[in-house]
Coordinates of C-alpha atoms and ligand atoms in Angstrom, one line a residue:
X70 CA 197.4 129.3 41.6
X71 CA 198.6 127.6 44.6
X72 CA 201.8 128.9 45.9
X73 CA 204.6 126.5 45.5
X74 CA 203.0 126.1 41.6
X75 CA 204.2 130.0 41.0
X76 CA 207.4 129.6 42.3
X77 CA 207.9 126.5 39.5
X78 CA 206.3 129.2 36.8
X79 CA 208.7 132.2 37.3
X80 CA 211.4 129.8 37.6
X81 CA 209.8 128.7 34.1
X82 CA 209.2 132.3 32.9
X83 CA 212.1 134.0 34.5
X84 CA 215.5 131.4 34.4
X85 CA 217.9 133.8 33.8
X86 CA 216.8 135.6 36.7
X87 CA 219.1 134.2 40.2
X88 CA 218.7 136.7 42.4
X89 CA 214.5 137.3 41.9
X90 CA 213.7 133.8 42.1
X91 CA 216.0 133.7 45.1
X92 CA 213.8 136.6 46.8
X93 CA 210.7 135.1 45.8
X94 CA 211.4 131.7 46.6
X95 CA 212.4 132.8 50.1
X96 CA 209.4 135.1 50.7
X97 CA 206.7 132.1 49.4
X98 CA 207.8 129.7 51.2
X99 CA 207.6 131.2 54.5
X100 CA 204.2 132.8 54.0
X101 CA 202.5 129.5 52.7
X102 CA 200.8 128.8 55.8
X103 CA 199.4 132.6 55.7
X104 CA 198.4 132.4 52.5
X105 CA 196.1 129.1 52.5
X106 CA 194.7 130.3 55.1
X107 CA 192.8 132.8 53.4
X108 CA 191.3 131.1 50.1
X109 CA 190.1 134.3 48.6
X110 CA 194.0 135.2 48.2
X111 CA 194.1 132.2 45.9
X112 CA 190.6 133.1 44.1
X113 CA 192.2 136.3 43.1
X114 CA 195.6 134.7 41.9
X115 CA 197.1 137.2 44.4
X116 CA 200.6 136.0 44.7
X117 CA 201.4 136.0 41.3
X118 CA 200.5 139.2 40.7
X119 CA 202.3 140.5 43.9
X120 CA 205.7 138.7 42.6
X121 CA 205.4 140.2 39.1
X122 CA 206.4 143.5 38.6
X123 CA 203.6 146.4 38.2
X124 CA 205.9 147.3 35.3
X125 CA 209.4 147.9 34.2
X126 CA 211.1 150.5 32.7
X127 CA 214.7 150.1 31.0
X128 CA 216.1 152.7 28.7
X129 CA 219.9 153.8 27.5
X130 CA 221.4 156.5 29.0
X131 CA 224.2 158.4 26.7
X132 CA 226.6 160.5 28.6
X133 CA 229.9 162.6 27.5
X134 CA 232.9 161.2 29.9
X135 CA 236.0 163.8 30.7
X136 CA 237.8 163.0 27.2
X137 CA 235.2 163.4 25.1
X138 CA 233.8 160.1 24.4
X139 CA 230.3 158.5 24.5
X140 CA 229.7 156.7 26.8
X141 CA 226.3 154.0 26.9
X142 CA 224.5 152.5 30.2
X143 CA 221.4 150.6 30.8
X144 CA 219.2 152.4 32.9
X145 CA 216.1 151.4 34.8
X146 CA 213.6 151.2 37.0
X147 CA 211.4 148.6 38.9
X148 CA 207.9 149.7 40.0
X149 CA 207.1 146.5 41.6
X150 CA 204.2 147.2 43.8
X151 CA 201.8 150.2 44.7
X152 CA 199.1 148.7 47.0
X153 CA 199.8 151.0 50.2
X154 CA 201.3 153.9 48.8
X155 CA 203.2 155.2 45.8
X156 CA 206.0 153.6 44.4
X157 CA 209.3 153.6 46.6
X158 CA 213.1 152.9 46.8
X159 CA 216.3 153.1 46.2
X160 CA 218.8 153.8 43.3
X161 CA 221.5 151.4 42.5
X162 CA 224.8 152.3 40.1
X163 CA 227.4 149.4 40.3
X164 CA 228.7 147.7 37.1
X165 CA 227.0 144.4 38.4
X166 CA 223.5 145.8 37.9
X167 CA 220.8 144.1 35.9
X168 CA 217.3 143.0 35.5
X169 CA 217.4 140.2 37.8
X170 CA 219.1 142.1 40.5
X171 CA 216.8 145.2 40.3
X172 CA 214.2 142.8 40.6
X173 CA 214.8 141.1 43.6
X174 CA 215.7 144.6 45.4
X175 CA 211.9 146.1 44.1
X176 CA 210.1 143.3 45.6
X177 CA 212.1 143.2 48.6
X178 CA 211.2 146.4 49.0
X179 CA 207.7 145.8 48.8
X180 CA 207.8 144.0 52.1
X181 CA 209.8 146.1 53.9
X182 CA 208.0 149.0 52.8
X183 CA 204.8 147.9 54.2
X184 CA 206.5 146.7 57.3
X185 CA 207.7 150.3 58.0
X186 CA 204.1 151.4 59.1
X187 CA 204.2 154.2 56.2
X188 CA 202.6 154.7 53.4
X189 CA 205.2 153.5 50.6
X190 CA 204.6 151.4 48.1
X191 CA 207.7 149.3 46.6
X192 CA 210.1 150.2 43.6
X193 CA 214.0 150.0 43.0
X194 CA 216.2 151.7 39.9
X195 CA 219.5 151.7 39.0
X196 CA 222.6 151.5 36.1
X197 CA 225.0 149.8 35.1
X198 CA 227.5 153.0 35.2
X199 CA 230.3 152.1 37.7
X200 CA 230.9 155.5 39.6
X201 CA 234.4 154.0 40.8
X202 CA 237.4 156.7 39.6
X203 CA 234.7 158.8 37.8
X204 CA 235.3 162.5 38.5
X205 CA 232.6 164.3 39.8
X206 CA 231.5 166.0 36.0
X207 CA 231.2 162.9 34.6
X208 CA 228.6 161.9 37.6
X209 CA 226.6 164.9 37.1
X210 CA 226.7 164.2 33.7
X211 CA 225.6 160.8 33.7
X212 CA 223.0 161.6 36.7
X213 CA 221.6 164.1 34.3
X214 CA 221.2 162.2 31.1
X215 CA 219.4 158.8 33.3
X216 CA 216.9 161.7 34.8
X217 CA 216.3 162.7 31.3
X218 CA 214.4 159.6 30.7
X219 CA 213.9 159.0 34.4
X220 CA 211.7 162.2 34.9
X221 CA 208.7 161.5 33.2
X222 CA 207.8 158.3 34.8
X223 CA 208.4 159.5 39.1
X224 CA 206.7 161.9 40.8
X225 CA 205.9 163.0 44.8
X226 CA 202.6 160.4 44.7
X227 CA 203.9 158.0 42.1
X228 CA 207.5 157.1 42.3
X229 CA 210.3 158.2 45.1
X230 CA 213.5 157.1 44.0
X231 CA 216.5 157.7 46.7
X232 CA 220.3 156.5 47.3
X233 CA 221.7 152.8 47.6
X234 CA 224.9 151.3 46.2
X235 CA 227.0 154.1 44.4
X236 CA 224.1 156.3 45.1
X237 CA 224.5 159.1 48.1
X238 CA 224.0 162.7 48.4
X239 CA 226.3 163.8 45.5
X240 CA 224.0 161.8 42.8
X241 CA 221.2 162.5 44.6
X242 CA 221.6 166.3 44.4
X243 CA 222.7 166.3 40.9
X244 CA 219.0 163.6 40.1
X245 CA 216.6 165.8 41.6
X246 CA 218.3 168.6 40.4
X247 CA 218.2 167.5 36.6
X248 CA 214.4 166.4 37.6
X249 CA 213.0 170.0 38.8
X250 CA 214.5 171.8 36.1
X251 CA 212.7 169.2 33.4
X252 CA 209.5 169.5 35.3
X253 CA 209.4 173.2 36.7
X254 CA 208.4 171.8 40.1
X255 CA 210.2 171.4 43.5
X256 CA 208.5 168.7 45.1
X257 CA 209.5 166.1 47.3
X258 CA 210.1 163.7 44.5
X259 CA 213.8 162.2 45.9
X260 CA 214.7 161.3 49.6
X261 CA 218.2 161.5 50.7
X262 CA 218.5 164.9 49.2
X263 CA 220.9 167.9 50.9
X264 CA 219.7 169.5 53.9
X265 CA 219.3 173.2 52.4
X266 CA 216.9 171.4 49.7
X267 CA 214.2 169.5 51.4
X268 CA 216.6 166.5 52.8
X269 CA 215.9 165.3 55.9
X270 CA 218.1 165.4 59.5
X271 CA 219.2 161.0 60.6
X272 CA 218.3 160.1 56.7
X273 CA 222.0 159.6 55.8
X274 CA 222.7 157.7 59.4
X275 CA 219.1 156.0 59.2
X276 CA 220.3 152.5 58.0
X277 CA 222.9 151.9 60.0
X278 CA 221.5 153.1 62.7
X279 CA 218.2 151.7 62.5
X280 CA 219.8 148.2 62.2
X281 CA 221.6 148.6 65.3
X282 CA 218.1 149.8 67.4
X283 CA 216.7 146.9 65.5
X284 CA 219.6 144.7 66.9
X285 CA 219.1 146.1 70.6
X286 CA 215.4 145.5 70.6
X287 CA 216.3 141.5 69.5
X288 CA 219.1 141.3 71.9
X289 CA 216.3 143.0 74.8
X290 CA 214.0 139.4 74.3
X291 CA 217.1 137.5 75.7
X292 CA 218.2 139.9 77.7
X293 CA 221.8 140.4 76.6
X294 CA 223.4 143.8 76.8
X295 CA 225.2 145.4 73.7
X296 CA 229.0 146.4 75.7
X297 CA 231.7 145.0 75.0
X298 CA 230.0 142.6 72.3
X299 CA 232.8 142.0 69.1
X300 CA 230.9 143.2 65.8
X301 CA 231.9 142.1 62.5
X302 CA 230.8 144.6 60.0
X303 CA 231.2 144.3 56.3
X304 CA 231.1 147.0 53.5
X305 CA 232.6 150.6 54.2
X306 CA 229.9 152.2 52.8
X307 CA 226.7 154.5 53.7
X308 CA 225.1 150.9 55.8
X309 CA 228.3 150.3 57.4
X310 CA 229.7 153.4 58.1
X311 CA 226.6 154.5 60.4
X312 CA 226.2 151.0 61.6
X313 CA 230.0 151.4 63.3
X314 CA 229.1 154.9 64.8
X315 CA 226.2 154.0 66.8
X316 CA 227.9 150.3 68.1
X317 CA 230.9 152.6 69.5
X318 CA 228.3 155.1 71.1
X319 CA 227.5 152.0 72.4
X320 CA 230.6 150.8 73.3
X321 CA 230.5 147.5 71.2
X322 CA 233.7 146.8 69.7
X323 CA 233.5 146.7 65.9
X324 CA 236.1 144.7 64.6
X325 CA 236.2 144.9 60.9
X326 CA 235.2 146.6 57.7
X327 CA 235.2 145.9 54.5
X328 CA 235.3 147.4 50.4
X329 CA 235.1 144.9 47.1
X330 CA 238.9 144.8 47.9
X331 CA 239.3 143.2 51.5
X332 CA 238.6 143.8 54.8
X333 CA 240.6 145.8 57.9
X334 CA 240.6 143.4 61.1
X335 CA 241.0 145.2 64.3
X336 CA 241.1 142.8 67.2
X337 CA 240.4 145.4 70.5
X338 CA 238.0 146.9 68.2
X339 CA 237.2 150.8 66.4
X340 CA 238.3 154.0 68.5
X341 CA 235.9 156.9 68.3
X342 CA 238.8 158.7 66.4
X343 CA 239.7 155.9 64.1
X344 CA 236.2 156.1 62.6
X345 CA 236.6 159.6 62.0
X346 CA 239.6 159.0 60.2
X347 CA 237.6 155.9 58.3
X348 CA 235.0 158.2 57.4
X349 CA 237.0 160.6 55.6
X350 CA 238.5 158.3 53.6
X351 CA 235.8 156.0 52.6
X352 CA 232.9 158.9 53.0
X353 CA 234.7 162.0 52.0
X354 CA 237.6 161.1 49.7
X355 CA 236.0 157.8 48.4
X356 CA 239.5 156.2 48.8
X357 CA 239.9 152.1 49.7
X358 CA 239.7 150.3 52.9
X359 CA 243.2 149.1 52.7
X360 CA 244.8 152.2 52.6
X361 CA 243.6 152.4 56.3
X362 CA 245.5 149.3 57.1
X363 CA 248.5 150.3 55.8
X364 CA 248.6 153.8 58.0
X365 CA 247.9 151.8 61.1
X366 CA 250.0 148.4 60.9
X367 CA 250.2 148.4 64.7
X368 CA 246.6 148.2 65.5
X369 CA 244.8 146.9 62.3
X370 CA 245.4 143.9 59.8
X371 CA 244.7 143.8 56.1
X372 CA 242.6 140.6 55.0
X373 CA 243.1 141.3 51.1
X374 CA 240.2 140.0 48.9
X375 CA 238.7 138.4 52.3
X376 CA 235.0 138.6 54.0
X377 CA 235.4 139.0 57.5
X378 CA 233.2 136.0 58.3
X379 CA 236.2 133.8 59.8
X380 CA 237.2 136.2 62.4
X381 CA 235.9 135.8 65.9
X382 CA 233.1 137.6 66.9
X383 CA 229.8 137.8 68.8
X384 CA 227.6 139.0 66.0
X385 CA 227.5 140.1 62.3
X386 CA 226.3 142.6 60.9
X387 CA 226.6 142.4 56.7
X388 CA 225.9 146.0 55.4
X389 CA 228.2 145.4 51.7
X390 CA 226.2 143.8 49.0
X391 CA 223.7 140.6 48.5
X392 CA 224.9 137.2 48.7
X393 CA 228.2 138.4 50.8
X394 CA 227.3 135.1 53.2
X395 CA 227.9 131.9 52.5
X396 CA 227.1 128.6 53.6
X397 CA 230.9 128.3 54.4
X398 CA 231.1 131.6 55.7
X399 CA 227.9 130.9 58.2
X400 CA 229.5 127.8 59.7
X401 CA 232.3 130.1 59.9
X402 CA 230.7 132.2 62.2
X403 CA 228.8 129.5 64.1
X404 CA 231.6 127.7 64.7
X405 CA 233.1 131.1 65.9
X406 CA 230.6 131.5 68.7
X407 CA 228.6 133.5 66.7
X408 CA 224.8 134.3 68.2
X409 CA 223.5 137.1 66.4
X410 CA 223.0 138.2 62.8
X411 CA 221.5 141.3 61.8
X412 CA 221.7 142.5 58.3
X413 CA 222.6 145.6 56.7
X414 CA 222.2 144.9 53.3
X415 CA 219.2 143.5 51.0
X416 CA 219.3 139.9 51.2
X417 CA 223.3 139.5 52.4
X418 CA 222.8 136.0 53.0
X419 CA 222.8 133.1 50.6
X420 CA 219.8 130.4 51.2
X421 CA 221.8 127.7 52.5
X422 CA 223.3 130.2 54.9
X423 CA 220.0 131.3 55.6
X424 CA 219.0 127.6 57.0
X425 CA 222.2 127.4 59.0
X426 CA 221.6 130.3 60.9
X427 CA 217.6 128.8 61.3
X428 CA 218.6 125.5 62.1
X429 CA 221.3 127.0 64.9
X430 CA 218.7 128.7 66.0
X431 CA 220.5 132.1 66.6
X432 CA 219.1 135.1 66.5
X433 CA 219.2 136.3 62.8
X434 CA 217.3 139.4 61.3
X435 CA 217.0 139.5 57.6
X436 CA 217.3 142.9 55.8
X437 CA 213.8 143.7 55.1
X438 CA 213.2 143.9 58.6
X439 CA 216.6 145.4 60.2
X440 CA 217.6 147.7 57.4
X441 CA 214.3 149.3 56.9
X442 CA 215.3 152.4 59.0
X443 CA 216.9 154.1 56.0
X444 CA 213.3 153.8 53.8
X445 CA 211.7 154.5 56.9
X446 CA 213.7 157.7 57.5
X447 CA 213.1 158.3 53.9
X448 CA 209.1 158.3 54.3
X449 CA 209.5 160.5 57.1
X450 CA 211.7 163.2 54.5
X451 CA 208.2 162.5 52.4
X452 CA 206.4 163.5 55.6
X453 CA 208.4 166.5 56.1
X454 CA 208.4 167.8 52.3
X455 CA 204.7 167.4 52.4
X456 CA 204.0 169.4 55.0
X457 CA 206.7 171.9 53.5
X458 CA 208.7 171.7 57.5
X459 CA 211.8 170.1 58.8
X460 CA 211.9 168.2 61.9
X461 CA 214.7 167.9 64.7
X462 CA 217.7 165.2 64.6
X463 CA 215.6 164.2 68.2
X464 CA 212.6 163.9 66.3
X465 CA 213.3 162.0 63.7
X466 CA 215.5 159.6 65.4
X467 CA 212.9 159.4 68.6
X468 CA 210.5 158.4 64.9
X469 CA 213.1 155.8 63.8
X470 CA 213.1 154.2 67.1
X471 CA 210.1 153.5 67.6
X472 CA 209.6 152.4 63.5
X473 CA 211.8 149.6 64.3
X474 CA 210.5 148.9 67.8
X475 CA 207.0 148.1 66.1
X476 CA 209.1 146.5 62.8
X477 CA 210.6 143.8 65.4
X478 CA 207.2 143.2 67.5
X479 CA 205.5 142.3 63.9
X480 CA 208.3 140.0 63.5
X481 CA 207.8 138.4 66.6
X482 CA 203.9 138.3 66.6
X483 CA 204.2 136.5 63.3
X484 CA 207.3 134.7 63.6
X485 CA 207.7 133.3 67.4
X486 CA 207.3 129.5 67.7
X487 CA 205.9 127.3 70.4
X488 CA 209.4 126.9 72.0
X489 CA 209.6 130.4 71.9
X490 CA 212.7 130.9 69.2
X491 CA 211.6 133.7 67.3
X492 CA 211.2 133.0 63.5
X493 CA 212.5 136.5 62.0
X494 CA 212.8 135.9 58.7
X495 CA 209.0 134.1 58.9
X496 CA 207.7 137.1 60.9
X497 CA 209.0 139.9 58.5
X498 CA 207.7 137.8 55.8
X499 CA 204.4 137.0 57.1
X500 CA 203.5 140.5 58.7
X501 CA 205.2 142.3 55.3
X502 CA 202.7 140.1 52.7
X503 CA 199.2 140.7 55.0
X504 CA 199.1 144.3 54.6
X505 CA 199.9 144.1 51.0
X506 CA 198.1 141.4 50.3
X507 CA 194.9 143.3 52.1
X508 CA 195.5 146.2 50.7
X509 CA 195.3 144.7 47.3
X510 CA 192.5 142.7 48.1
X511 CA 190.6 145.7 48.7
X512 CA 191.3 147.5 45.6
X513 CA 190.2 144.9 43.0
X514 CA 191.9 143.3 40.2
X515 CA 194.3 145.5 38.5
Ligands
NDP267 P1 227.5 152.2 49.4 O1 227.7 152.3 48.0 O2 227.6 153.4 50.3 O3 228.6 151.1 50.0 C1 228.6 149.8 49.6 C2 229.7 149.1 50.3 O4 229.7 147.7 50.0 C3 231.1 149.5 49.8 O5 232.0 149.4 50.8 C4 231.4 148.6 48.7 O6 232.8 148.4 48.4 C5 230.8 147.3 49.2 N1 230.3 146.5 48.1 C6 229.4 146.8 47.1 N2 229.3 145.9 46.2 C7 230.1 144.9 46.6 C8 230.4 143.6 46.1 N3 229.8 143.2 45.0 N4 231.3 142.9 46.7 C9 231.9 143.3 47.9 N5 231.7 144.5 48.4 C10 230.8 145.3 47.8 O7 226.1 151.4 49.6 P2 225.2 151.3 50.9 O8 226.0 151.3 52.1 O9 224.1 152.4 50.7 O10 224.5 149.9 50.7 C11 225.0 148.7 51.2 C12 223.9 147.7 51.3 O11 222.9 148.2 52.1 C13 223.3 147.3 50.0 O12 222.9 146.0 50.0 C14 222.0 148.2 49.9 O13 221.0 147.7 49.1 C15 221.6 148.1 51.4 N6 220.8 149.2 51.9 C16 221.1 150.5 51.7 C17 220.2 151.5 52.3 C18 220.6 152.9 52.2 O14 219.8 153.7 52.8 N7 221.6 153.3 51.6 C19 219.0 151.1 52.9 C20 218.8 149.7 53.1 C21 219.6 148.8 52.6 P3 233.4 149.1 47.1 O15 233.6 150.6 47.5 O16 234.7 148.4 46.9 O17 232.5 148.9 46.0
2IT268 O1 217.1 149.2 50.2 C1 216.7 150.3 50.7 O2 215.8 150.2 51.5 C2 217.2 151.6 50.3 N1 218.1 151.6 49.5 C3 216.6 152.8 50.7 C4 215.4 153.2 49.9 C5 214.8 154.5 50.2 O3 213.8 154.8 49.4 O4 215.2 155.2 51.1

């Protein structure tokens, strides 16, 4: 099937399904060129089968909340692609979760994974459960009763779930735990997990602060220098958090944050001990972003139920959720003076924001490229488990470095253009499909 005539059939198959066929869409049409250059992709109908799930599994979870009542959530997971290496990805729990969403996160994954230079193959899980004002019994319990369905379908070779939205250490401790005690076994089967069990040193910073090497190495080609740079960041979260700490190491001034709520603006940008006091809040006590505003009316203004994509700043970098960009907010940021994009999150950018940012020409990483530290950092904890050791904070962040270094010169072998504007979006795209698609070519029809 040519490409553009599987795009029209999983828009026929699949309508209910936004955010996929968004993630698809995207990916074919930039590889097109790729693709019919090699007809024996096309002989073995190989992009429909690498847009199409493996196989999905959705089950119910039943869990007990604090007063006694049962409580129902869907439950599932994506194993979208296992070409290079066994299945691979995160764990979602927000109330938003479904099908469609999951989806579009397991075949984003796909890409990125093979990008990463690792051996991962790509998958993506989650619930419905909304772990907001949950205590932390009723998250072990419901973390329990998904990995009693969970369990029998992941494994060290077959399927390494890990963290993502409303998944971190805490539910990752109590998943694997509920998993070795159903399988007798302590394998490497989660990443992200604690430090005294198997977890590995820079995982939880790895997101963040891969995006930000990933960031340096784009800024590098043009030559501009990270100090003194104003940083819009949005989401308060694991992404964002991290991303903040290395920009003030690096003494770019990040001017926002952000939670479902609003964002905090603060126009001479974060103080070393302000994050601390952010990450105690957000990280430790899992309160809101606004109550940081209100301590510090002085130096910080609350944008309620606002994006921070109409402040001023140099460059973006959207670490919340997808879709958080808009065409409206893109101008926004053009118009600002805007001339760098990097994103934190999986696919934080709508389509037509997307093309704005193309058509500027600015530079603009999409996630599969600048977030894949954290899954890279992840197949390095596989690494470690394997080989039953632990590395060094300086090794596994010297590892990360260079992972992105090599993410962003596949990016720009594949995606630089004649006038010498580098195609990111093409590049990750383009570099992320040829190793699947080889790898699959070389296994046969399955
Ligand atoms: P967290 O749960 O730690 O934080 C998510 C943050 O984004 C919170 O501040 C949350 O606010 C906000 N947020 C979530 N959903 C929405 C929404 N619908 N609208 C507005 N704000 C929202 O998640 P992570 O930091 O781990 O993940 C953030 C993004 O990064 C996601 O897109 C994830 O897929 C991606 N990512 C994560 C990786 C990881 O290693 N964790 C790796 C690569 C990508 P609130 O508290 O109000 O919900
Ligand atoms: O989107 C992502 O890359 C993640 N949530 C991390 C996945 C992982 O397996 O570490």
């Amino acid at each position: 099937m040519k490409a553009i005539d599987v795009i029209n059939d999983l828009k026929r198959r699949f309508p209910n399904e936004p955010e996929y066929l968004q993630a698809v869409q995207e990916v074919i049409t930039t590889i097109e060129d790729a693709y019919n250059e090699h007809p024996e992709f096309e002989r073995y109908n190989l992009i429909e089968r690498l847009c199409i799930p493996d196989r999905i599994f959705q089950f119910r979870v039943s869990w007990i909340d604090d007063k006694g009542r049962v409580q129902t959530n869907m439950g599932y997971r994506i194993q979208h692609n296992n070409a290079i290496g066994p299945y691979k990805g995160g764990v979602r729990f927000h109330a938003s979760v479904n099908l469609s969403i999951l989806k579009f996160l397991a075949f984003e994954q796909t890409f990125k994974n093979s990008l990463t230079t690792l051996a991962m193959g790509g998958a993506k899980g989650g619930s419905d459960f909304n772990p907001k004002g949950k205590s932390d019994m009723e998250v072990m319990r419901f973390c329990q009763a998904f990995m009693t369905e969970l369990t029998r379908n992941i494994g060290p070779s077959v399927d390494v779930p890990a963290g993502d939205i409303g998944v971190g250490g805490r539910e990752v401790g109590f998943m694997f735990g509920m998993y070795k005690k159903l399988t007798h076994e302590h394998t490497g089967t989660f990443t992200g997990k604690g430090l005294e069990f198997g977890g590995s040193l820079i995982r939880p910073e790895a997101t963040g602060y891969g995006n930000v090497y990933f960031l340096l190495n784009m800024l590098a080609t043009k030559g501009i220098d990270i100090k003194g740079k104003r940083v819009a960041v949005s989401g308060a979260g694991n992404v964002a958090i991290y991303t903040a700490d290395k920009l003030i190491n690096l003494g770019a001034k990040v001017i926002s944050l952000s939670d479902s709520n609003g964002s905090i603006y603060l126009p001479d940008g974060m103080t070393r001990e302000q994050w601390d006091e952010i990450f105690k809040l957000k990280i430790i006590e899992r309160g809101r972003i606004r109550e940081f505003a209100e301590d510090h009316p002085d130096c910080c203004e609350y944008l309620d139920g606002q994006r921070p994509w109409n402040l001023k700043c140099d460059i973006a970098m959207p670490s919340a959720t997808q879709n958080e960009i808009d065409g409206d907010d893109a101008q926004a940021l053009l118009d600002n003076g805007c001339f760098a994009v990097s994103e934190g999150a999986n696919m934080p950018s709508t389509p037509d924001a997307v093309h704005k940012f193309l058509n500027a020409k600015i530079i603009y990483a999409p996630g599969k490229a600048a977030n894949a530290g954290g899954v890279s950092v992840s197949g390095l904890e596989m690494a470690q488990n394997a080989q039953m050791l632990m590395w060094s904070s300086e090794e596994v962040d010297a590892k990360l470095k260079s992972i992105m270094k090599n993410i962003h010169e596949q990016c720009v072998k594949y995606g630089k253009q004649s006038d010498g504007f580098v195609n990111y979006v093409k590049g990750a795209n383009v570099a992320g499909f040829m190793k699947v698609a080889r790898a699959m070519m070389g296994q046969g029809i399955l």
